[in-house]
Structures are given as C-alpha cells and as structure tokens.
C-alpha positions as protocol buffer text, in pm:
chain_id: "A"
residue {
  index: 1
  type: MET
  ca { x: 5992 y: 4696 z: 3462 }
}
residue {
  index: 2
  type: THR
  ca { x: 5666 y: 4608 z: 3639 }
}
residue {
  index: 3
  type: TYR
  ca { x: 5669 y: 4557 z: 4016 }
}
residue {
  index: 4
  type: ASN
  ca { x: 5414 y: 4357 z: 4215 }
}
residue {
  index: 5
  type: LEU
  ca { x: 5204 y: 4475 z: 4509 }
}
residue {
  index: 6
  type: THR
  ca { x: 4984 y: 4272 z: 4742 }
}
residue {
  index: 7
  type: VAL
  ca { x: 4773 y: 4349 z: 5048 }
}
residue {
  index: 8
  type: SER
  ca { x: 4706 y: 4146 z: 5363 }
}
residue {
  index: 9
  type: PRO
  ca { x: 4366 y: 3976 z: 5303 }
}
residue {
  index: 10
  type: ASP
  ca { x: 4209 y: 4102 z: 5627 }
}
residue {
  index: 11
  type: PHE
  ca { x: 4077 y: 4432 z: 5488 }
}
residue {
  index: 12
  type: ALA
  ca { x: 3704 y: 4493 z: 5454 }
}
residue {
  index: 13
  type: PRO
  ca { x: 3546 y: 4399 z: 5117 }
}
residue {
  index: 14
  type: ASP
  ca { x: 3431 y: 4761 z: 5079 }
}
residue {
  index: 15
  type: HIS
  ca { x: 3798 y: 4862 z: 5041 }
}
residue {
  index: 16
  type: ILE
  ca { x: 3881 y: 4638 z: 4744 }
}
residue {
  index: 17
  type: SER
  ca { x: 3825 y: 4920 z: 4496 }
}
residue {
  index: 18
  type: GLY
  ca { x: 4028 y: 5152 z: 4719 }
}
residue {
  index: 19
  type: TRP
  ca { x: 4339 y: 4938 z: 4682 }
}
residue {
  index: 20
  type: TYR
  ca { x: 4300 y: 4942 z: 4304 }
}
residue {
  index: 21
  type: PHE
  ca { x: 4270 y: 5321 z: 4318 }
}
residue {
  index: 22
  type: PHE
  ca { x: 4584 y: 5328 z: 4534 }
}
residue {
  index: 23
  type: ASN
  ca { x: 4773 y: 5110 z: 4288 }
}
residue {
  index: 24
  type: THR
  ca { x: 4685 y: 5344 z: 4001 }
}
residue {
  index: 25
  type: TRP
  ca { x: 4781 y: 5648 z: 4210 }
}
residue {
  index: 26
  type: LEU
  ca { x: 5113 y: 5487 z: 4310 }
}
residue {
  index: 27
  type: GLN
  ca { x: 5208 y: 5406 z: 3950 }
}
residue {
  index: 28
  type: ARG
  ca { x: 5159 y: 5769 z: 3856 }
}
residue {
  index: 29
  type: GLN
  ca { x: 5363 y: 5891 z: 4151 }
}
residue {
  index: 30
  type: LEU
  ca { x: 5657 y: 5662 z: 4073 }
}
residue {
  index: 31
  type: ASP
  ca { x: 5615 y: 5664 z: 3695 }
}
residue {
  index: 32
  type: THR
  ca { x: 5657 y: 5287 z: 3683 }
}
residue {
  index: 33
  type: GLY
  ca { x: 5439 y: 4981 z: 3634 }
}
residue {
  index: 34
  type: ILE
  ca { x: 5292 y: 4812 z: 3942 }
}
residue {
  index: 35
  type: HIS
  ca { x: 5062 y: 4510 z: 3932 }
}
residue {
  index: 36
  type: LEU
  ca { x: 4822 y: 4461 z: 4225 }
}
residue {
  index: 37
  type: GLU
  ca { x: 4726 y: 4108 z: 4326 }
}
residue {
  index: 38
  type: LEU
  ca { x: 4471 y: 4044 z: 4602 }
}
residue {
  index: 39
  type: TYR
  ca { x: 4402 y: 3717 z: 4781 }
}
residue {
  index: 40
  type: ASP
  ca { x: 4103 y: 3563 z: 4961 }
}
residue {
  index: 41
  type: GLY
  ca { x: 4319 y: 3392 z: 5224 }
}
residue {
  index: 42
  type: PHE
  ca { x: 4657 y: 3407 z: 5395 }
}
residue {
  index: 43
  type: ASP
  ca { x: 4808 y: 3069 z: 5304 }
}
residue {
  index: 44
  type: GLU
  ca { x: 4815 y: 3111 z: 4926 }
}
residue {
  index: 45
  type: GLN
  ca { x: 4946 y: 3466 z: 4963 }
}
residue {
  index: 46
  type: ARG
  ca { x: 5223 y: 3353 z: 5200 }
}
residue {
  index: 47
  type: ASP
  ca { x: 5336 y: 3086 z: 4955 }
}
residue {
  index: 48
  type: ASP
  ca { x: 5370 y: 3347 z: 4679 }
}
residue {
  index: 49
  type: ILE
  ca { x: 5546 y: 3590 z: 4915 }
}
residue {
  index: 50
  type: GLN
  ca { x: 5801 y: 3325 z: 5010 }
}
residue {
  index: 51
  type: ASN
  ca { x: 5854 y: 3256 z: 4640 }
}
residue {
  index: 52
  type: ASN
  ca { x: 5962 y: 3621 z: 4600 }
}
residue {
  index: 53
  type: LYS
  ca { x: 5665 y: 3721 z: 4388 }
}
residue {
  index: 54
  type: PHE
  ca { x: 5615 y: 4065 z: 4544 }
}
residue {
  index: 55
  type: ASP
  ca { x: 5807 y: 4390 z: 4578 }
}
residue {
  index: 56
  type: LEU
  ca { x: 5556 y: 4594 z: 4779 }
}
residue {
  index: 57
  type: ILE
  ca { x: 5336 y: 4454 z: 5057 }
}
residue {
  index: 58
  type: TYR
  ca { x: 5083 y: 4607 z: 5293 }
}
residue {
  index: 59
  type: ALA
  ca { x: 5134 y: 4342 z: 5559 }
}
residue {
  index: 60
  type: ASN
  ca { x: 4976 y: 4236 z: 5885 }
}
residue {
  index: 61
  type: PRO
  ca { x: 5204 y: 4228 z: 6193 }
}
residue {
  index: 62
  type: TYR
  ca { x: 5255 y: 3851 z: 6183 }
}
residue {
  index: 63
  type: ASP
  ca { x: 5378 y: 3850 z: 5824 }
}
residue {
  index: 64
  type: ALA
  ca { x: 5602 y: 4152 z: 5887 }
}
residue {
  index: 65
  type: SER
  ca { x: 5834 y: 3927 z: 6087 }
}
residue {
  index: 66
  type: MET
  ca { x: 5889 y: 3689 z: 5794 }
}
residue {
  index: 67
  type: LEU
  ca { x: 5919 y: 3972 z: 5543 }
}
residue {
  index: 68
  type: VAL
  ca { x: 6180 y: 4170 z: 5737 }
}
residue {
  index: 69
  type: ARG
  ca { x: 6388 y: 3895 z: 5895 }
}
residue {
  index: 70
  type: GLU
  ca { x: 6374 y: 3629 z: 5625 }
}
residue {
  index: 71
  type: LEU
  ca { x: 6315 y: 3812 z: 5297 }
}
residue {
  index: 72
  type: GLY
  ca { x: 6493 y: 4144 z: 5351 }
}
residue {
  index: 73
  type: PHE
  ca { x: 6193 y: 4375 z: 5327 }
}
residue {
  index: 74
  type: GLN
  ca { x: 6200 y: 4722 z: 5483 }
}
residue {
  index: 75
  type: ALA
  ca { x: 5899 y: 4875 z: 5660 }
}
residue {
  index: 76
  type: ILE
  ca { x: 5871 y: 5240 z: 5562 }
}
residue {
  index: 77
  type: ALA
  ca { x: 5520 y: 5346 z: 5663 }
}
residue {
  index: 78
  type: ARG
  ca { x: 5217 y: 5263 z: 5871 }
}
residue {
  index: 79
  type: PRO
  ca { x: 4862 y: 5399 z: 5867 }
}
residue {
  index: 80
  type: ALA
  ca { x: 4835 y: 5687 z: 6114 }
}
residue {
  index: 81
  type: ASP
  ca { x: 4632 y: 5637 z: 6432 }
}
residue {
  index: 82
  type: LYS
  ca { x: 4536 y: 5282 z: 6333 }
}
residue {
  index: 83
  type: SER
  ca { x: 4657 y: 4998 z: 6554 }
}
residue {
  index: 84
  type: ASP
  ca { x: 4559 y: 4632 z: 6517 }
}
residue {
  index: 85
  type: GLU
  ca { x: 4338 y: 4530 z: 6807 }
}
residue {
  index: 86
  type: THR
  ca { x: 4139 y: 4210 z: 6858 }
}
residue {
  index: 87
  type: VAL
  ca { x: 3782 y: 4190 z: 6987 }
}
residue {
  index: 88
  type: ILE
  ca { x: 3594 y: 3889 z: 7118 }
}
residue {
  index: 89
  type: ALA
  ca { x: 3223 y: 3915 z: 7039 }
}
residue {
  index: 90
  type: VAL
  ca { x: 2910 y: 3709 z: 7100 }
}
residue {
  index: 91
  type: ASN
  ca { x: 2553 y: 3704 z: 6976 }
}
residue {
  index: 92
  type: ALA
  ca { x: 2365 y: 3999 z: 7130 }
}
residue {
  index: 93
  type: GLU
  ca { x: 2111 y: 3754 z: 7277 }
}
residue {
  index: 94
  type: SER
  ca { x: 2375 y: 3536 z: 7438 }
}
residue {
  index: 95
  type: SER
  ca { x: 2376 y: 3490 z: 7815 }
}
residue {
  index: 96
  type: ILE
  ca { x: 2756 y: 3530 z: 7805 }
}
residue {
  index: 97
  type: ASN
  ca { x: 2843 y: 3876 z: 7941 }
}
residue {
  index: 98
  type: THR
  ca { x: 3215 y: 3843 z: 8012 }
}
residue {
  index: 99
  type: VAL
  ca { x: 3500 y: 3626 z: 7887 }
}
residue {
  index: 100
  type: GLU
  ca { x: 3492 y: 3447 z: 8222 }
}
residue {
  index: 101
  type: ASP
  ca { x: 3138 y: 3327 z: 8142 }
}
residue {
  index: 102
  type: LEU
  ca { x: 3277 y: 3109 z: 7863 }
}
residue {
  index: 103
  type: VAL
  ca { x: 3315 y: 2747 z: 7970 }
}
residue {
  index: 104
  type: PRO
  ca { x: 3520 y: 2445 z: 7854 }
}
residue {
  index: 105
  type: GLY
  ca { x: 3378 y: 2312 z: 7530 }
}
residue {
  index: 106
  type: SER
  ca { x: 3285 y: 2661 z: 7404 }
}
residue {
  index: 107
  type: ARG
  ca { x: 3271 y: 2692 z: 7027 }
}
residue {
  index: 108
  type: ILE
  ca { x: 3506 y: 2966 z: 6905 }
}
residue {
  index: 109
  type: SER
  ca { x: 3493 y: 3105 z: 6550 }
}
residue {
  index: 110
  type: THR
  ca { x: 3813 y: 3256 z: 6414 }
}
residue {
  index: 111
  type: THR
  ca { x: 3998 y: 3317 z: 6085 }
}
residue {
  index: 112
  type: ASP
  ca { x: 4344 y: 3223 z: 5960 }
}
residue {
  index: 113
  type: ASP
  ca { x: 4466 y: 3573 z: 6057 }
}
residue {
  index: 114
  type: PRO
  ca { x: 4740 y: 3454 z: 6298 }
}
residue {
  index: 115
  type: ASP
  ca { x: 4799 y: 3766 z: 6508 }
}
residue {
  index: 116
  type: VAL
  ca { x: 4426 y: 3818 z: 6569 }
}
residue {
  index: 117
  type: HIS
  ca { x: 4375 y: 3450 z: 6653 }
}
residue {
  index: 118
  type: THR
  ca { x: 4674 y: 3450 z: 6887 }
}
residue {
  index: 119
  type: MET
  ca { x: 4555 y: 3760 z: 7073 }
}
residue {
  index: 120
  type: GLY
  ca { x: 4204 y: 3616 z: 7098 }
}
residue {
  index: 121
  type: MET
  ca { x: 4338 y: 3296 z: 7255 }
}
residue {
  index: 122
  type: ILE
  ca { x: 4547 y: 3498 z: 7501 }
}
residue {
  index: 123
  type: MET
  ca { x: 4234 y: 3689 z: 7609 }
}
residue {
  index: 124
  type: LEU
  ca { x: 4055 y: 3356 z: 7671 }
}
residue {
  index: 125
  type: GLU
  ca { x: 4317 y: 3260 z: 7929 }
}
residue {
  index: 126
  type: SER
  ca { x: 4129 y: 3458 z: 8196 }
}
residue {
  index: 127
  type: ALA
  ca { x: 3854 y: 3193 z: 8163 }
}
residue {
  index: 128
  type: ASP
  ca { x: 4111 y: 2911 z: 8182 }
}
residue {
  index: 129
  type: LEU
  ca { x: 4041 y: 2828 z: 7819 }
}
residue {
  index: 130
  type: ASP
  ca { x: 4289 y: 2726 z: 7551 }
}
residue {
  index: 131
  type: LYS
  ca { x: 4299 y: 2516 z: 7234 }
}
residue {
  index: 132
  type: THR
  ca { x: 4276 y: 2192 z: 7436 }
}
residue {
  index: 133
  type: ASN
  ca { x: 3937 y: 2266 z: 7594 }
}
residue {
  index: 134
  type: THR
  ca { x: 3760 y: 2472 z: 7327 }
}
residue {
  index: 135
  type: GLN
  ca { x: 3620 y: 2390 z: 6984 }
}
residue {
  index: 136
  type: ILE
  ca { x: 3805 y: 2616 z: 6737 }
}
residue {
  index: 137
  type: LYS
  ca { x: 3633 y: 2666 z: 6401 }
}
residue {
  index: 138
  type: GLU
  ca { x: 3835 y: 2849 z: 6135 }
}
residue {
  index: 139
  type: HIS
  ca { x: 3651 y: 3049 z: 5868 }
}
residue {
  index: 140
  type: PRO
  ca { x: 3768 y: 3234 z: 5554 }
}
residue {
  index: 141
  type: SER
  ca { x: 3656 y: 3583 z: 5662 }
}
residue {
  index: 142
  type: TYR
  ca { x: 3524 y: 3792 z: 5948 }
}
residue {
  index: 143
  type: VAL
  ca { x: 3187 y: 3814 z: 5774 }
}
residue {
  index: 144
  type: VAL
  ca { x: 3156 y: 3434 z: 5803 }
}
residue {
  index: 145
  type: VAL
  ca { x: 3264 y: 3451 z: 6168 }
}
residue {
  index: 146
  type: ALA
  ca { x: 2981 y: 3698 z: 6226 }
}
residue {
  index: 147
  type: LYS
  ca { x: 2730 y: 3476 z: 6045 }
}
residue {
  index: 148
  type: ASN
  ca { x: 2827 y: 3183 z: 6268 }
}
residue {
  index: 149
  type: LEU
  ca { x: 2757 y: 3393 z: 6577 }
}
residue {
  index: 150
  type: LEU
  ca { x: 2425 y: 3517 z: 6442 }
}
residue {
  index: 151
  type: ASN
  ca { x: 2319 y: 3163 z: 6345 }
}
residue {
  index: 152
  type: GLY
  ca { x: 2404 y: 3026 z: 6688 }
}
residue {
  index: 153
  type: ASP
  ca { x: 2675 y: 2799 z: 6548 }
}
residue {
  index: 154
  type: SER
  ca { x: 2944 y: 2952 z: 6771 }
}
residue {
  index: 155
  type: ASP
  ca { x: 2953 y: 3086 z: 7126 }
}
residue {
  index: 156
  type: ALA
  ca { x: 3214 y: 3356 z: 7060 }
}
residue {
  index: 157
  type: GLY
  ca { x: 3417 y: 3493 z: 6771 }
}
residue {
  index: 158
  type: PHE
  ca { x: 3753 y: 3666 z: 6721 }
}
residue {
  index: 159
  type: PHE
  ca { x: 3765 y: 3978 z: 6503 }
}
residue {
  index: 160
  type: LEU
  ca { x: 4022 y: 4232 z: 6395 }
}
residue {
  index: 161
  type: LYS
  ca { x: 3866 y: 4542 z: 6555 }
}
residue {
  index: 162
  type: ASP
  ca { x: 3876 y: 4741 z: 6229 }
}
residue {
  index: 163
  type: ALA
  ca { x: 3701 y: 4454 z: 6050 }
}
residue {
  index: 164
  type: TYR
  ca { x: 3437 y: 4434 z: 6324 }
}
residue {
  index: 165
  type: ASP
  ca { x: 3375 y: 4810 z: 6312 }
}
residue {
  index: 166
  type: GLU
  ca { x: 3332 y: 4793 z: 5933 }
}
residue {
  index: 167
  type: LEU
  ca { x: 3062 y: 4528 z: 5941 }
}
residue {
  index: 168
  type: SER
  ca { x: 2718 y: 4663 z: 5858 }
}
residue {
  index: 169
  type: ASP
  ca { x: 2518 y: 4839 z: 6129 }
}
residue {
  index: 170
  type: LEU
  ca { x: 2258 y: 4561 z: 6108 }
}
residue {
  index: 171
  type: ILE
  ca { x: 2511 y: 4283 z: 6171 }
}
residue {
  index: 172
  type: ARG
  ca { x: 2685 y: 4469 z: 6454 }
}
residue {
  index: 173
  type: SER
  ca { x: 2349 y: 4542 z: 6619 }
}
residue {
  index: 174
  type: LYS
  ca { x: 2300 y: 4167 z: 6656 }
}
residue {
  index: 175
  type: MET
  ca { x: 2637 y: 4113 z: 6828 }
}
residue {
  index: 176
  type: ARG
  ca { x: 2800 y: 4232 z: 7147 }
}
residue {
  index: 177
  type: VAL
  ca { x: 3170 y: 4286 z: 7226 }
}
residue {
  index: 178
  type: LEU
  ca { x: 3296 y: 4111 z: 7539 }
}
residue {
  index: 179
  type: VAL
  ca { x: 3649 y: 4249 z: 7539 }
}
residue {
  index: 180
  type: SER
  ca { x: 3895 y: 4435 z: 7316 }
}
residue {
  index: 181
  type: SER
  ca { x: 4275 y: 4426 z: 7331 }
}
residue {
  index: 182
  type: GLN
  ca { x: 4462 y: 4750 z: 7394 }
}
residue {
  index: 183
  type: ILE
  ca { x: 4816 y: 4689 z: 7272 }
}
residue {
  index: 184
  type: SER
  ca { x: 4838 y: 5000 z: 7048 }
}
residue {
  index: 185
  type: VAL
  ca { x: 5188 y: 4924 z: 6910 }
}
residue {
  index: 186
  type: VAL
  ca { x: 5082 y: 4641 z: 6677 }
}
residue {
  index: 187
  type: HIS
  ca { x: 4974 y: 4752 z: 6332 }
}
residue {
  index: 188
  type: HIS
  ca { x: 4983 y: 4685 z: 5959 }
}
residue {
  index: 189
  type: SER
  ca { x: 5286 y: 4816 z: 5773 }
}
residue {
  index: 190
  type: PHE
  ca { x: 5381 y: 4913 z: 5418 }
}
residue {
  index: 191
  type: LEU
  ca { x: 5697 y: 4724 z: 5323 }
}
residue {
  index: 192
  type: VAL
  ca { x: 5939 y: 4749 z: 5032 }
}
residue {
  index: 193
  type: GLY
  ca { x: 6135 y: 4452 z: 4897 }
}
residue {
  index: 194
  type: PRO
  ca { x: 6506 y: 4443 z: 4810 }
}
residue {
  index: 195
  type: ASP
  ca { x: 6447 y: 4480 z: 4434 }
}
residue {
  index: 196
  type: MET
  ca { x: 6264 y: 4808 z: 4485 }
}
residue {
  index: 197
  type: VAL
  ca { x: 6487 y: 4974 z: 4744 }
}
residue {
  index: 198
  type: GLU
  ca { x: 6594 y: 5246 z: 4498 }
}
residue {
  index: 199
  type: HIS
  ca { x: 6236 y: 5375 z: 4502 }
}
residue {
  index: 200
  type: VAL
  ca { x: 6217 y: 5414 z: 4882 }
}
residue {
  index: 201
  type: PRO
  ca { x: 6280 y: 5793 z: 4891 }
}
residue {
  index: 202
  type: ALA
  ca { x: 6017 y: 5857 z: 4622 }
}
residue {
  index: 203
  type: LEU
  ca { x: 5774 y: 5621 z: 4795 }
}
residue {
  index: 204
  type: GLN
  ca { x: 5818 y: 5793 z: 5129 }
}
residue {
  index: 205
  type: ASP
  ca { x: 5769 y: 6136 z: 4976 }
}
residue {
  index: 206
  type: ALA
  ca { x: 5453 y: 6021 z: 4794 }
}
residue {
  index: 207
  type: LEU
  ca { x: 5299 y: 5841 z: 5092 }
}
residue {
  index: 208
  type: PHE
  ca { x: 5368 y: 6105 z: 5356 }
}
residue {
  index: 209
  type: THR
  ca { x: 5221 y: 6386 z: 5147 }
}
residue {
  index: 210
  type: MET
  ca { x: 4931 y: 6183 z: 5009 }
}
residue {
  index: 211
  type: HIS
  ca { x: 4671 y: 6337 z: 5242 }
}
residue {
  index: 212
  type: GLU
  ca { x: 4768 y: 6692 z: 5146 }
}
residue {
  index: 213
  type: ASN
  ca { x: 4571 y: 6703 z: 4819 }
}
residue {
  index: 214
  type: ASP
  ca { x: 4215 y: 6615 z: 4722 }
}
residue {
  index: 215
  type: LYS
  ca { x: 4302 y: 6323 z: 4496 }
}
residue {
  index: 216
  type: GLY
  ca { x: 4529 y: 6159 z: 4751 }
}
residue {
  index: 217
  type: ARG
  ca { x: 4278 y: 6211 z: 5033 }
}
residue {
  index: 218
  type: GLY
  ca { x: 4007 y: 6054 z: 4819 }
}
residue {
  index: 219
  type: VAL
  ca { x: 4216 y: 5744 z: 4759 }
}
residue {
  index: 220
  type: LEU
  ca { x: 4304 y: 5718 z: 5129 }
}
residue {
  index: 221
  type: GLU
  ca { x: 3939 y: 5748 z: 5225 }
}
residue {
  index: 222
  type: SER
  ca { x: 3847 y: 5463 z: 4991 }
}
residue {
  index: 223
  type: MET
  ca { x: 4110 y: 5248 z: 5171 }
}
residue {
  index: 224
  type: GLY
  ca { x: 3989 y: 5339 z: 5520 }
}
residue {
  index: 225
  type: ILE
  ca { x: 4315 y: 5521 z: 5602 }
}
residue {
  index: 226
  type: SER
  ca { x: 4347 y: 5885 z: 5711 }
}
residue {
  index: 227
  type: SER
  ca { x: 4718 y: 5930 z: 5630 }
}
residue {
  index: 228
  type: TRP
  ca { x: 5054 y: 5753 z: 5642 }
}
residue {
  index: 229
  type: GLU
  ca { x: 5326 y: 5808 z: 5900 }
}
residue {
  index: 230
  type: PRO
  ca { x: 5692 y: 5701 z: 5897 }
}
residue {
  index: 231
  type: MET
  ca { x: 5805 y: 5370 z: 6040 }
}
residue {
  index: 232
  type: ASP
  ca { x: 6172 y: 5316 z: 6120 }
}
residue {
  index: 233
  type: SER
  ca { x: 6374 y: 5001 z: 6184 }
}
residue {
  index: 234
  type: GLU
  ca { x: 6357 y: 5038 z: 6565 }
}
residue {
  index: 235
  type: GLN
  ca { x: 5976 y: 5054 z: 6563 }
}
residue {
  index: 236
  type: THR
  ca { x: 5966 y: 4758 z: 6324 }
}
residue {
  index: 237
  type: GLU
  ca { x: 6193 y: 4540 z: 6537 }
}
residue {
  index: 238
  type: PHE
  ca { x: 6000 y: 4624 z: 6854 }
}
residue {
  index: 239
  type: MET
  ca { x: 5670 y: 4521 z: 6695 }
}
residue {
  index: 240
  type: ILE
  ca { x: 5817 y: 4201 z: 6549 }
}
residue {
  index: 241
  type: ASP
  ca { x: 5971 y: 4105 z: 6887 }
}
residue {
  index: 242
  type: LEU
  ca { x: 5634 y: 4161 z: 7054 }
}
residue {
  index: 243
  type: ILE
  ca { x: 5446 y: 3948 z: 6799 }
}
residue {
  index: 244
  type: ASP
  ca { x: 5708 y: 3671 z: 6823 }
}
residue {
  index: 245
  type: THR
  ca { x: 5673 y: 3675 z: 7203 }
}
residue {
  index: 246
  type: LEU
  ca { x: 5294 y: 3650 z: 7185 }
}
residue {
  index: 247
  type: ILE
  ca { x: 5303 y: 3363 z: 6937 }
}
residue {
  index: 248
  type: ASP
  ca { x: 5570 y: 3168 z: 7125 }
}
C-alpha cells in the first residue's frame, strides 16, 4: 500500500528538495511506499485534504484544527525550537518606523496563509487599522510580498518569520521589520491520519532519533529543521484553541 504525504505550502523554495529527501528517508524507515505531493497554494491543498487524499501532513497551525477535529488526524511531532511567528515589514527606505505610523488606506501585502494573515491584522490594531480601512492585496508567496514592498506597490507586508529570515540577504537588506509576534506556542505539526495510525510508534521512533545520525541530520538540515520533538494531545488542543480564538 502507498500512503500520501503533503506539506503546508509556506516553506521556503530552497527546502523543496529537502522534503523529497525526507520522503525517501521516511519510506526506508517504515519500509512502505509514500508519495509526496507539494502545492503552490493553500486552497487546492485544502480541497484535497478534505477529500481524504492524504495520510501524513506537515501542517500549519490553522489547518491543524481542521485535521484534528474534523478529519481525525493525530499530531505526533513538531520541529524543535521553531515556533510560527509573524512579522510586519516595510521597504527599508520607507518613512514608516512603527506600526502606529501606518494610516487608513495603507496598502498591505499578504498571502493566503491564514494564521500569518490573522496575526498580522491583529498587530495592525494598535494603529486602529483593520480590513475596512486598509487595502489588502493577497499574493501567492512571501517572495511576491517582498517584491511588492521593494517596488513600492505596498506600504507594509505580512511574513511568516521563518520565511522572512530565509529570503536572500539582498532582499532582506532592502526591507525593515516593524514588529514581530512573540506567541511561541503556535507552530507547524506533523500529523498522522486514521488510515496510518498503526505506523505511529514506528514514525515516532524514526522522527525522534532522526538527528542522531549523519544521514538523518543531513535530511533535517535540507528541510531547515534541527530535530523533532514529541507533541501530545494536550499541546495540540491548546494550540488549536488559541488559533480558533485569534481567528474568531
């Protein structure tokens, strides 16, 4: 039997090969077939997830809620020391120095990454800004968000902090961070679907020891992850409740 794996589309392009390396490594660890499918955007991926296409998912916090509470997935691991934070950035030459300098009518570039967009909008509240008095422009990737800032087509942009940090030095040198969230308990998770629950013990053993040998460390490095750590149901429910509260 061949299982299916997918990954939240918000990872840096440089890590595409890393996820293919991980998929090959995982097949060898479990001695079973696993097909990896990657997506350019969230909407198409979500449709396939809701149609029960996948058995393993490296999911963003927003999708974890649907996966656990609606589709019966179980979160078993998270990347160690790697929380999901949001940054608001501007062009380095902008006269905007704080969030409070943004005014009604400001042009905001964002992506369809819902938890990052939601946190970005919450951080705009200190400037009395919301979706009713800003111009929100959605783009397919953080690279395009950055290009809009550099071209002067937007006044500010929302980024997943990891994605911002992984932009090239040249691009980052032309931008400036106004503010970064500091939630620390929101993060991506590795989830297992109901049809693959029998493999959970083997998966946990493989993931949690992955960093202990050269081959595993090499794969992790190519994914931008140092190691995996356990994630239990209590941690999962706390994170999902927090995300649901933010979005509501």
